[in-house]
CSV table of C-alpha atoms and ligand atoms in Angstrom, one decimal:
chain,number,residue,atom,x,y,z
A,201,MET,CA,7.6,94.9,-85.4
A,202,GLN,CA,10.3,92.3,-85.4
A,203,LEU,CA,13.3,93.6,-83.5
A,204,THR,CA,16.6,91.9,-82.7
A,205,MET,CA,19.0,92.9,-79.9
A,206,ILE,CA,22.6,91.8,-80.1
A,207,GLY,CA,24.0,91.5,-76.5
A,208,THR,CA,22.2,91.0,-73.3
A,209,GLY,CA,24.1,93.2,-71.0
A,210,TYR,CA,22.4,96.0,-69.1
A,211,VAL,CA,21.4,98.1,-72.0
A,212,GLY,CA,20.5,95.2,-74.4
A,213,LEU,CA,18.5,93.3,-72.0
A,214,VAL,CA,16.4,96.1,-70.5
A,215,SER,CA,15.8,97.6,-74.0
A,216,GLY,CA,14.8,94.2,-75.4
A,217,VAL,CA,12.4,93.5,-72.5
A,218,CYS,CA,10.9,97.0,-72.7
A,219,PHE,CA,10.5,96.9,-76.6
A,220,SER,CA,8.7,93.7,-76.0
A,221,ASP,CA,6.5,95.3,-73.6
A,222,PHE,CA,5.6,97.9,-76.2
A,223,GLY,CA,4.1,95.0,-78.2
A,224,HIS,CA,7.1,94.5,-80.6
A,225,ASP,CA,8.4,90.8,-81.2
A,226,VAL,CA,11.9,90.9,-79.9
A,227,ALA,CA,14.7,88.3,-80.1
A,228,CYS,CA,17.6,88.9,-77.7
A,229,VAL,CA,20.8,87.3,-79.1
A,230,ASP,CA,24.0,86.4,-76.9
A,231,LYS,CA,26.9,84.1,-77.4
A,232,LEU,CA,26.7,82.4,-73.9
A,233,PRO,CA,24.6,79.2,-74.1
A,234,GLU,CA,24.1,79.1,-70.2
A,235,LYS,CA,23.0,82.7,-70.0
A,236,ILE,CA,20.5,82.2,-73.0
A,237,ASN,CA,19.1,79.1,-71.3
A,238,ALA,CA,18.6,80.9,-68.0
A,239,MET,CA,17.0,83.9,-69.6
A,240,GLN,CA,14.6,81.6,-71.7
A,241,HIS,CA,13.4,80.3,-68.4
A,242,GLY,CA,12.8,83.8,-67.0
A,243,GLU,CA,16.0,84.2,-65.0
A,244,VAL,CA,17.3,87.8,-64.9
A,245,PRO,CA,21.1,87.8,-64.8
A,246,ILE,CA,21.4,91.2,-63.1
A,247,TYR,CA,19.4,92.8,-60.3
A,248,GLU,CA,17.2,95.6,-61.6
A,249,PRO,CA,13.9,96.2,-59.9
A,250,GLY,CA,10.9,95.2,-61.9
A,251,LEU,CA,12.7,93.7,-64.7
A,252,ASP,CA,12.0,90.0,-63.8
A,253,ASP,CA,8.2,90.5,-63.9
A,254,MET,CA,8.3,92.3,-67.1
A,255,MET,CA,10.5,89.7,-68.7
A,256,VAL,CA,8.5,86.6,-67.5
A,257,LYS,CA,5.3,88.3,-68.7
A,258,ASN,CA,6.6,89.0,-72.2
A,259,ILE,CA,8.2,85.4,-72.6
A,260,ALA,CA,4.7,84.0,-71.5
A,261,ASN,CA,2.9,85.9,-74.2
A,262,GLY,CA,5.4,85.0,-76.9
A,263,ARG,CA,6.9,88.3,-77.6
A,264,LEU,CA,10.3,87.9,-76.1
A,265,GLN,CA,12.7,85.2,-76.8
A,266,PHE,CA,16.4,84.5,-76.2
A,267,THR,CA,18.6,82.8,-78.8
A,268,LEU,CA,22.1,81.7,-79.7
A,269,ASP,CA,21.0,81.8,-83.5
A,270,LEU,CA,22.1,85.3,-84.7
A,271,ALA,CA,21.6,84.8,-88.3
A,272,LYS,CA,18.0,83.7,-88.0
A,273,ALA,CA,17.2,86.5,-85.6
A,274,VAL,CA,18.8,89.1,-87.9
A,275,GLY,CA,17.2,87.7,-91.1
A,276,ALA,CA,13.8,88.1,-89.6
A,277,ALA,CA,14.3,91.6,-88.2
A,278,GLU,CA,13.2,95.0,-89.4
A,279,ALA,CA,15.7,96.6,-87.1
A,280,VAL,CA,18.7,95.1,-85.4
A,281,PHE,CA,20.3,96.8,-82.3
A,282,ILE,CA,23.9,96.6,-81.5
A,283,ALA,CA,24.0,96.7,-77.6
A,284,VAL,CA,27.3,95.0,-76.8
A,285,GLY,CA,29.9,96.2,-74.4
A,286,THR,CA,32.4,99.0,-75.2
A,287,PRO,CA,34.8,98.7,-72.2
A,288,THR,CA,37.7,100.9,-71.7
A,289,ARG,CA,40.6,99.5,-73.8
A,290,ARG,CA,43.7,98.5,-71.6
A,291,GLY,CA,46.5,101.0,-71.7
A,292,ASP,CA,45.1,103.9,-73.5
A,293,GLY,CA,41.6,104.8,-72.2
A,294,HIS,CA,39.9,104.5,-75.7
A,295,ALA,CA,36.5,102.6,-75.9
A,296,ASP,CA,37.3,99.1,-77.2
A,297,LEU,CA,35.0,98.7,-80.2
A,298,THR,CA,36.1,95.1,-81.1
A,299,TYR,CA,32.7,93.7,-79.9
A,300,VAL,CA,30.8,96.3,-81.9
A,301,TYR,CA,32.5,95.7,-85.2
A,302,ASP,CA,32.3,91.8,-84.7
A,303,ALA,CA,28.7,92.3,-84.3
A,304,ALA,CA,28.5,94.4,-87.3
A,305,ARG,CA,30.2,91.7,-89.4
A,306,ASP,CA,27.9,88.9,-88.1
A,307,ILE,CA,24.9,91.1,-88.7
A,308,ALA,CA,26.2,91.9,-92.3
A,309,ARG,CA,26.2,88.2,-93.3
A,310,ALA,CA,22.8,87.6,-92.0
A,311,LEU,CA,20.9,90.6,-93.4
A,312,LYS,CA,17.6,89.9,-95.4
A,313,GLY,CA,15.6,92.5,-96.9
A,314,TYR,CA,15.9,96.2,-95.9
A,315,THR,CA,17.0,96.5,-92.2
A,316,VAL,CA,18.1,99.3,-90.0
A,317,VAL,CA,21.2,98.5,-88.0
A,318,VAL,CA,20.9,100.6,-84.8
A,319,THR,CA,23.8,101.2,-82.5
A,320,LYS,CA,22.7,101.4,-78.8
A,321,SER,CA,26.1,100.8,-77.3
A,322,THR,CA,27.9,104.0,-76.2
A,323,VAL,CA,30.4,104.6,-79.0
A,324,PRO,CA,32.8,107.4,-80.0
A,325,VAL,CA,32.0,109.8,-82.7
A,326,GLY,CA,32.6,108.1,-86.2
A,327,THR,CA,31.8,104.6,-85.1
A,328,ASN,CA,28.4,104.4,-86.9
A,329,ARG,CA,30.1,105.5,-90.1
A,330,GLU,CA,32.5,102.6,-89.6
A,331,VAL,CA,29.7,100.1,-88.7
A,332,GLU,CA,28.2,101.3,-92.1
A,333,ARG,CA,31.5,100.6,-93.9
A,334,VAL,CA,32.2,97.3,-92.2
A,335,ILE,CA,28.7,96.0,-93.1
A,336,HIS,CA,29.0,97.1,-96.8
A,337,ALA,CA,32.6,95.5,-97.1
A,338,GLU,CA,31.3,92.3,-95.7
A,339,ASN,CA,28.1,92.1,-97.7
A,340,PRO,CA,28.1,94.6,-100.6
A,341,ASP,CA,24.4,93.7,-101.6
A,342,ALA,CA,22.9,94.4,-98.2
A,343,ASP,CA,20.1,96.7,-98.2
A,344,PHE,CA,20.4,98.6,-94.9
A,345,ASP,CA,20.8,102.0,-93.1
A,346,VAL,CA,22.6,102.7,-89.8
A,347,CYS,CA,21.2,104.5,-87.0
A,348,SER,CA,22.8,105.8,-83.8
A,349,ASN,CA,20.3,105.6,-80.8
A,350,PRO,CA,22.1,106.0,-77.6
A,351,GLU,CA,20.5,104.9,-74.3
A,352,PHE,CA,20.2,107.1,-71.3
A,353,LEU,CA,18.8,104.6,-68.7
A,354,ARG,CA,20.3,104.4,-65.1
A,355,GLU,CA,20.9,101.2,-63.3
A,356,GLY,CA,18.3,100.8,-60.6
A,357,ALA,CA,15.8,102.9,-62.3
A,358,ALA,CA,16.3,101.4,-65.8
A,359,ILE,CA,12.7,100.4,-66.6
A,360,GLU,CA,11.3,103.8,-65.5
A,361,ASP,CA,14.0,105.6,-67.5
A,362,PHE,CA,13.3,103.5,-70.7
A,363,MET,CA,9.6,103.9,-70.4
A,364,ARG,CA,9.6,107.5,-69.5
A,365,PRO,CA,12.6,109.0,-70.9
A,366,ASP,CA,13.4,112.8,-70.9
A,367,ARG,CA,14.1,112.4,-74.6
A,368,VAL,CA,15.1,109.7,-77.2
A,369,VAL,CA,18.0,110.6,-79.5
A,370,VAL,CA,17.9,109.2,-83.0
A,371,GLY,CA,20.8,109.9,-85.4
A,372,ILE,CA,19.8,108.9,-88.9
A,373,GLU,CA,20.6,109.8,-92.5
A,374,ASN,CA,17.4,109.4,-94.4
A,375,ASP,CA,13.6,109.2,-94.2
A,376,ARG,CA,13.4,105.5,-94.8
A,377,ALA,CA,15.4,104.7,-91.6
A,378,LYS,CA,13.6,107.6,-89.7
A,379,ASP,CA,10.2,105.9,-90.5
A,380,VAL,CA,11.4,102.6,-89.0
A,381,MET,CA,12.8,104.2,-85.9
A,382,ALA,CA,9.6,106.4,-85.5
A,383,ARG,CA,7.4,103.1,-85.6
A,384,ILE,CA,9.7,101.4,-83.0
A,385,TYR,CA,9.2,104.5,-80.6
A,386,ARG,CA,5.6,105.1,-81.4
A,387,PRO,CA,4.5,104.0,-77.9
A,388,LEU,CA,6.9,106.6,-76.3
A,389,ALA,CA,5.8,109.4,-78.8
A,390,LEU,CA,2.2,108.7,-77.9
A,391,ARG,CA,3.2,109.5,-74.3
A,392,GLU,CA,4.7,112.7,-75.6
A,393,ALA,CA,8.3,111.7,-74.9
A,394,PRO,CA,10.3,114.1,-77.2
A,395,ILE,CA,12.3,112.4,-79.9
A,396,VAL,CA,15.4,114.3,-81.1
A,397,TYR,CA,16.3,113.4,-84.8
A,398,THR,CA,19.7,114.3,-85.8
A,399,ASP,CA,22.8,113.3,-87.7
A,400,LEU,CA,25.0,110.2,-86.7
A,401,GLU,CA,27.8,112.2,-85.3
A,402,SER,CA,25.6,114.6,-83.3
A,403,ALA,CA,23.9,111.6,-81.7
A,404,GLU,CA,27.0,109.9,-80.7
A,405,MET,CA,28.3,113.2,-79.1
A,406,ILE,CA,25.1,113.8,-77.2
A,407,LYS,CA,25.8,110.6,-75.2
A,408,TYR,CA,29.2,111.3,-74.2
A,409,ALA,CA,28.6,115.0,-73.6
A,410,ALA,CA,25.6,114.2,-71.4
A,411,ASN,CA,27.5,111.6,-69.3
A,412,ALA,CA,30.5,113.8,-68.9
A,413,PHE,CA,28.4,116.8,-68.0
A,414,LEU,CA,26.7,114.7,-65.2
A,415,ALA,CA,30.0,113.5,-64.0
A,416,THR,CA,31.3,117.1,-64.0
A,417,LYS,CA,28.2,118.3,-62.0
A,418,ILE,CA,28.8,115.6,-59.3
A,419,THR,CA,32.6,116.5,-59.2
A,420,PHE,CA,31.7,120.2,-58.9
A,421,ILE,CA,29.4,119.7,-56.0
A,422,ASN,CA,32.1,117.4,-54.3
A,423,GLU,CA,34.5,120.1,-54.5
A,424,ILE,CA,32.2,122.7,-53.1
A,425,ALA,CA,31.5,120.2,-50.3
A,426,ASN,CA,35.2,120.2,-49.5
A,427,LEU,CA,35.2,123.9,-49.2
A,428,CYS,CA,32.0,123.8,-47.1
A,429,GLU,CA,33.7,121.7,-44.6
A,430,LYS,CA,36.5,124.4,-44.3
A,431,VAL,CA,34.2,127.4,-44.1
A,432,GLY,CA,31.5,126.0,-42.0
A,433,ALA,CA,28.6,125.9,-44.7
A,434,ASP,CA,26.3,123.0,-45.2
A,435,ILE,CA,26.5,121.3,-48.6
A,436,LYS,CA,22.9,120.1,-48.4
A,437,SER,CA,21.6,123.7,-48.1
A,438,VAL,CA,24.0,124.8,-50.7
A,439,SER,CA,22.8,122.2,-53.2
A,440,LYS,CA,19.3,122.9,-52.4
A,441,GLY,CA,19.6,126.5,-52.8
A,442,MET,CA,21.6,126.2,-56.1
A,443,GLY,CA,19.3,123.4,-57.6
A,444,MET,CA,16.2,125.6,-57.2
A,445,ASP,CA,17.6,127.7,-60.1
A,446,ASN,CA,16.0,126.1,-63.1
A,447,ARG,CA,19.0,126.7,-65.2
A,448,ILE,CA,21.0,124.5,-62.7
A,449,GLY,CA,18.4,121.8,-61.7
A,450,ASN,CA,18.4,120.0,-58.4
A,451,LYS,CA,19.6,116.6,-60.0
A,452,PHE,CA,23.1,115.2,-59.5
A,453,LEU,CA,24.0,117.8,-57.0
A,454,HIS,CA,24.4,115.1,-54.1
A,455,ALA,CA,27.9,115.2,-52.6
A,456,GLY,CA,29.4,111.9,-51.9
A,457,PRO,CA,32.4,109.6,-52.1
A,458,GLY,CA,32.9,110.1,-56.0
A,459,TYR,CA,30.9,108.6,-59.0
A,460,GLY,CA,31.5,105.2,-60.0
A,461,GLY,CA,29.6,102.6,-62.1
A,462,SER,CA,30.0,101.2,-65.6
A,463,CYS,CA,29.4,104.5,-67.4
A,464,PHE,CA,30.7,107.8,-66.0
A,465,PRO,CA,34.3,106.5,-65.5
A,466,LYS,CA,34.5,104.8,-68.9
A,467,ASP,CA,32.8,107.4,-70.8
A,468,THR,CA,34.7,110.5,-69.3
A,469,LYS,CA,38.0,108.6,-70.2
A,470,ALA,CA,36.9,107.8,-73.8
A,471,LEU,CA,35.7,111.5,-74.2
A,472,GLU,CA,39.2,112.7,-72.9
A,473,ARG,CA,40.8,110.5,-75.5
A,474,ILE,CA,38.4,111.6,-78.4
A,475,GLY,CA,39.4,115.2,-77.5
A,476,GLN,CA,43.1,114.5,-77.5
A,477,ASP,CA,43.0,112.6,-80.7
A,478,HIS,CA,41.3,115.6,-82.3
A,479,ALA,CA,43.7,118.1,-81.0
A,480,SER,CA,40.7,119.4,-79.1
A,481,PRO,CA,41.4,118.5,-75.5
A,482,ILE,CA,38.6,118.9,-73.1
A,483,LYS,CA,40.5,120.0,-70.0
A,484,ILE,CA,37.6,120.2,-67.8
A,485,ILE,CA,37.0,116.4,-68.2
A,486,GLU,CA,40.6,115.7,-67.8
A,487,THR,CA,40.4,117.4,-64.3
A,488,VAL,CA,37.0,115.9,-63.4
A,489,ILE,CA,38.7,112.4,-64.0
A,490,ALA,CA,41.7,113.2,-61.8
A,491,ILE,CA,39.6,114.8,-59.0
A,492,ASN,CA,37.2,111.9,-58.9
A,493,ASP,CA,40.1,109.3,-58.7
A,494,GLU,CA,41.7,111.5,-55.8
A,495,ARG,CA,38.4,111.8,-54.1
A,496,LYS,CA,38.0,108.0,-53.3
A,497,ARG,CA,41.4,108.0,-51.7
A,498,GLN,CA,40.5,111.1,-49.7
A,499,MET,CA,37.4,109.3,-48.4
A,500,ALA,CA,39.6,106.5,-47.1
A,501,ASP,CA,41.7,109.2,-45.4
A,502,LYS,CA,38.6,110.8,-43.8
A,503,ILE,CA,37.6,107.4,-42.2
A,504,MET,CA,41.3,107.0,-40.9
A,505,TYR,CA,41.1,110.5,-39.5
A,506,LEU,CA,37.8,109.7,-37.6
A,507,CYS,CA,39.7,106.7,-36.1
A,508,ASP,CA,42.6,109.0,-34.8
A,509,ASP,CA,44.7,107.6,-37.8
A,510,LYS,CA,44.9,104.3,-36.0
A,511,VAL,CA,42.8,101.6,-37.7
A,512,LYS,CA,45.2,98.7,-37.2
A,513,GLY,CA,43.4,95.9,-35.6
A,514,LYS,CA,40.2,98.0,-35.5
A,515,ARG,CA,36.8,96.7,-36.6
A,516,ILE,CA,35.1,98.9,-39.2
A,517,ALA,CA,31.7,98.2,-40.3
A,518,VAL,CA,30.8,99.3,-44.1
A,519,LEU,CA,27.3,99.7,-45.1
A,520,GLY,CA,26.9,99.4,-49.0
A,521,VAL,CA,29.6,98.6,-51.5
A,522,THR,CA,27.8,98.8,-54.8
A,523,PHE,CA,28.4,101.9,-56.7
A,524,LYS,CA,24.9,103.1,-55.9
A,525,PRO,CA,21.7,101.7,-54.5
A,526,ASN,CA,19.4,99.3,-56.2
A,527,THR,CA,21.9,97.4,-58.2
A,528,ASP,CA,24.3,94.5,-57.6
A,529,ASP,CA,26.9,96.3,-59.9
A,530,MET,CA,30.3,96.9,-58.3
A,531,ARG,CA,32.1,98.3,-61.3
A,532,GLU,CA,34.3,101.3,-60.5
A,533,SER,CA,32.5,101.6,-57.1
A,534,PRO,CA,34.3,103.9,-54.6
A,535,SER,CA,34.2,100.9,-52.3
A,536,LEU,CA,36.9,99.2,-54.4
A,537,THR,CA,39.3,101.9,-53.5
A,538,ILE,CA,38.1,102.7,-49.9
A,539,VAL,CA,37.7,99.2,-48.5
A,540,PRO,CA,41.2,97.9,-49.7
A,541,ALA,CA,42.7,101.2,-48.3
A,542,LEU,CA,41.2,100.4,-44.9
A,543,VAL,CA,42.2,96.6,-45.0
A,544,GLY,CA,45.8,97.6,-46.1
A,545,ALA,CA,46.1,99.8,-43.0
A,546,GLY,CA,45.2,96.7,-40.9
A,547,ALA,CA,41.5,97.3,-40.3
A,548,VAL,CA,39.1,94.4,-39.8
A,549,VAL,CA,36.3,95.2,-42.1
A,550,HIS,CA,32.8,93.8,-41.9
A,551,VAL,CA,30.5,94.5,-45.0
A,552,VAL,CA,26.8,94.7,-45.5
A,553,ASP,CA,25.0,95.2,-48.8
A,554,PRO,CA,21.5,94.1,-49.9
A,555,GLN,CA,22.8,92.9,-53.3
A,556,GLY,CA,26.5,93.5,-53.7
A,557,ARG,CA,27.8,90.3,-52.1
A,558,LYS,CA,27.7,88.1,-55.2
A,559,GLU,CA,30.0,90.2,-57.1
A,560,GLY,CA,31.9,91.7,-54.1
A,561,GLU,CA,33.1,88.5,-52.6
A,562,GLU,CA,35.7,88.2,-55.3
A,563,LEU,CA,36.6,91.8,-55.5
A,564,LEU,CA,36.9,92.4,-51.8
A,565,PRO,CA,38.3,89.2,-50.5
A,566,ALA,CA,39.7,90.2,-47.3
A,567,VAL,CA,36.5,91.2,-45.6
A,568,THR,CA,33.6,89.5,-43.6
A,569,TRP,CA,30.1,89.6,-45.0
A,570,ASP,CA,27.3,90.2,-42.6
A,571,ASP,CA,23.5,90.1,-43.2
A,572,ASP,CA,22.5,93.1,-41.2
A,573,PRO,CA,23.9,96.4,-40.0
A,574,TYR,CA,23.7,95.8,-36.4
A,575,GLU,CA,25.5,92.5,-36.8
A,576,ALA,CA,28.3,94.3,-38.8
A,577,ALA,CA,28.4,97.1,-36.1
A,578,SER,CA,28.5,94.8,-33.2
A,579,GLY,CA,31.9,95.5,-31.3
A,580,ALA,CA,32.9,97.9,-34.1
A,581,ASP,CA,35.2,100.9,-33.6
A,582,ALA,CA,33.5,102.7,-36.5
A,583,ILE,CA,30.8,102.5,-39.1
A,584,VAL,CA,31.0,103.8,-42.6
A,585,VAL,CA,28.0,104.6,-44.9
A,586,LEU,CA,29.1,104.1,-48.5
A,587,THR,CA,26.1,103.4,-50.5
A,588,GLU,CA,22.6,105.0,-49.6
A,589,TRP,CA,20.5,101.9,-49.8
A,590,ASN,CA,17.0,102.4,-48.3
A,591,GLU,CA,17.7,99.7,-45.8
A,592,PHE,CA,20.4,101.9,-44.2
A,593,ARG,CA,18.4,105.2,-44.0
A,594,ALA,CA,16.4,104.6,-40.9
A,595,LEU,CA,18.6,102.7,-38.6
A,596,ASP,CA,18.0,102.9,-35.0
A,597,LEU,CA,21.0,105.1,-34.1
A,598,MET,CA,20.7,104.6,-30.3
A,599,ARG,CA,20.7,100.9,-30.8
A,600,LEU,CA,23.6,101.1,-33.3
A,601,ALA,CA,25.7,103.2,-30.8
A,602,ARG,CA,25.0,100.7,-28.1
A,603,VAL,CA,26.3,97.6,-29.9
A,604,MET,CA,29.5,99.3,-31.1
A,605,LYS,CA,32.6,99.5,-29.2
A,606,THR,CA,33.1,103.2,-29.9
A,607,PRO,CA,30.3,104.9,-31.7
A,608,LYS,CA,32.0,106.7,-34.6
A,609,MET,CA,30.3,107.1,-37.9
A,610,ALA,CA,31.5,108.3,-41.5
A,611,ASP,CA,28.4,109.1,-43.3
A,612,LEU,CA,29.8,109.5,-46.9
A,613,ARG,CA,26.2,109.9,-48.3
A,614,ASN,CA,24.9,112.4,-45.9
A,615,ILE,CA,21.8,110.3,-45.0
A,616,TYR,CA,21.7,111.0,-41.3
A,617,ASP,CA,21.1,114.4,-39.5
A,618,PRO,CA,24.2,115.3,-37.8
A,619,VAL,CA,22.4,116.6,-34.7
A,620,GLU,CA,20.5,113.3,-34.4
A,621,ALA,CA,23.7,111.4,-34.8
A,622,LYS,CA,25.4,113.2,-32.1
A,623,GLU,CA,22.4,112.9,-29.8
A,624,ALA,CA,22.6,109.1,-30.2
A,625,GLY,CA,26.2,109.4,-29.0
A,626,PHE,CA,28.0,109.3,-32.3
A,627,ASP,CA,31.1,111.0,-33.1
A,628,TYR,CA,29.9,111.7,-36.6
A,629,VAL,CA,31.5,113.0,-39.8
A,630,SER,CA,29.8,113.4,-43.1
A,631,VAL,CA,30.6,115.1,-46.5
A,632,GLY,CA,30.4,118.9,-46.9
A,633,ARG,CA,28.9,119.8,-43.5
B,102,LIG,C1,24.5,106.9,-65.9
B,102,LIG,C2,23.6,108.0,-66.4
B,102,LIG,O1,22.9,108.7,-65.3
B,102,LIG,C3,22.6,107.4,-67.4
B,102,LIG,O2,21.8,108.5,-67.9
B,102,LIG,C4,23.3,106.7,-68.4
B,102,LIG,O3,22.3,106.1,-69.4
B,102,LIG,C5,24.2,105.7,-67.9
B,102,LIG,O4,25.1,106.1,-67.0
B,102,LIG,C6,24.9,105.0,-69.1
B,102,LIG,O5,25.7,105.6,-69.8
B,102,LIG,O6,24.6,103.8,-69.5
B,102,LIG,P1,24.4,105.0,-64.0
B,102,LIG,O7,25.9,104.7,-64.3
B,102,LIG,O8,23.5,103.8,-63.9
B,102,LIG,O9,23.7,105.9,-65.2
B,102,LIG,O10,24.2,105.7,-62.6
B,102,LIG,P2,24.0,107.2,-62.0
B,102,LIG,O11,22.7,107.2,-61.3
B,102,LIG,O12,24.1,108.3,-63.1
B,102,LIG,O13,25.1,107.4,-60.9
B,102,LIG,C7,26.5,107.3,-61.3
B,102,LIG,C8,27.3,107.5,-60.0
B,102,LIG,O14,27.3,108.9,-59.7
B,102,LIG,C9,27.0,106.7,-58.8
B,102,LIG,O15,28.2,106.3,-58.3
B,102,LIG,C10,26.4,107.7,-57.9
B,102,LIG,O16,26.4,107.4,-56.5
B,102,LIG,C11,26.9,108.9,-58.3
B,102,LIG,N1,26.3,110.2,-58.0
B,102,LIG,C12,25.0,110.4,-58.7
B,102,LIG,C13,26.6,111.1,-57.0
B,102,LIG,O17,27.6,110.9,-56.4
B,102,LIG,N2,25.8,112.1,-56.7
B,102,LIG,C14,24.7,112.5,-57.5
B,102,LIG,O18,24.0,113.6,-57.2
B,102,LIG,C15,24.3,111.6,-58.5
């Protein structure tokens, strides 16, 4: 099939590359000439394990191309995917749909023959109907259907999530569009991935409800972790014991410094606004947002407390600044609250991150970037584990303690065993135990 992706951000690029790997002919469209040129030469603009190999392979076999020519790519396609950004609008927390509707107008003018226009971007309920209206207004003769096909991939595991999804959600209005979508996802259906066909509004709602629920699950376990610290329970055992109940499930029960990233913060805020606008406020989500914001500040306080509330002039090594491992993404990362709080209190911060430096240098200007954890820890008064990169999971704690001025560790991802850390000489604090 001929498919076109509009937008080569995380979702657009990964989906486009994976669709080409299914055997479809995919054209990925973007407006940035330099980005298109680099991708044509196999350069991946983001860090995502496995994406570069798959991209180079499918460019070489002619199934994947990158182009600035939206009209040509849309005219040739059986289905066009809108995968542009829907950032939080300044001031009011709504999802900004400017790029979605701009794309819809561009697509409308270029449509040739029957085409399904599929929204992959995360969009509020009602957006697909508006996309339909915008296209019809721009080109009343166009022969098209709209489809809502939200994406559930996680950064860092994007290819695996796309290729082996728990489910594919398809919101459509008729069998003609359903047939096109079924053919697109046939390779996944053959692998028995469940495909949920539903209406447009439900598909849009599934995406927000799923992300908001996962953000709630994390926030819940973070609150339980706080209580564990007070009553002497161990959050790791609590999460394990809870997660073994199939109705709860063991995923997304890891206590930490608060959720970040390009999705949960943005989508919870958008859902909060959607609820308020429809006089149906989702109070649990309003609370989750407030708790998560507060949590990042609490984590900075925890580190200061470990340093006897005196961090002025002290050297603090921070391991990991991306919002999670296996990504170079810094968006809404807890580090963006915690590190400036330490710097603001006068600490001398040294940072190590396997992929975060490129984005992080601008966002965290007042820190020193080191290449390895022992170098960052050398002469340090405290070390903080902020992101659980594999590279940080098996450090030689004895050696680490030896190179530090005072061996203090705040392990905000619970990757070390408190007993081992104490045996290595660390004054050790973690989360929820
Ligand atoms: C999230 C969802 O998991 C995807 O299903 C969804 O497609 C995506 O948003 C999106 O809407 O595009 P992502 O933002 O890549 O994916 O990252 P997650 O793995 O969900 O992690 C989000 C945050 O929660 C991270 O800061 C992570 O450290 C934190 N987290 C996650 C925890 O603190 N504890 C956990 O147990 C799990």
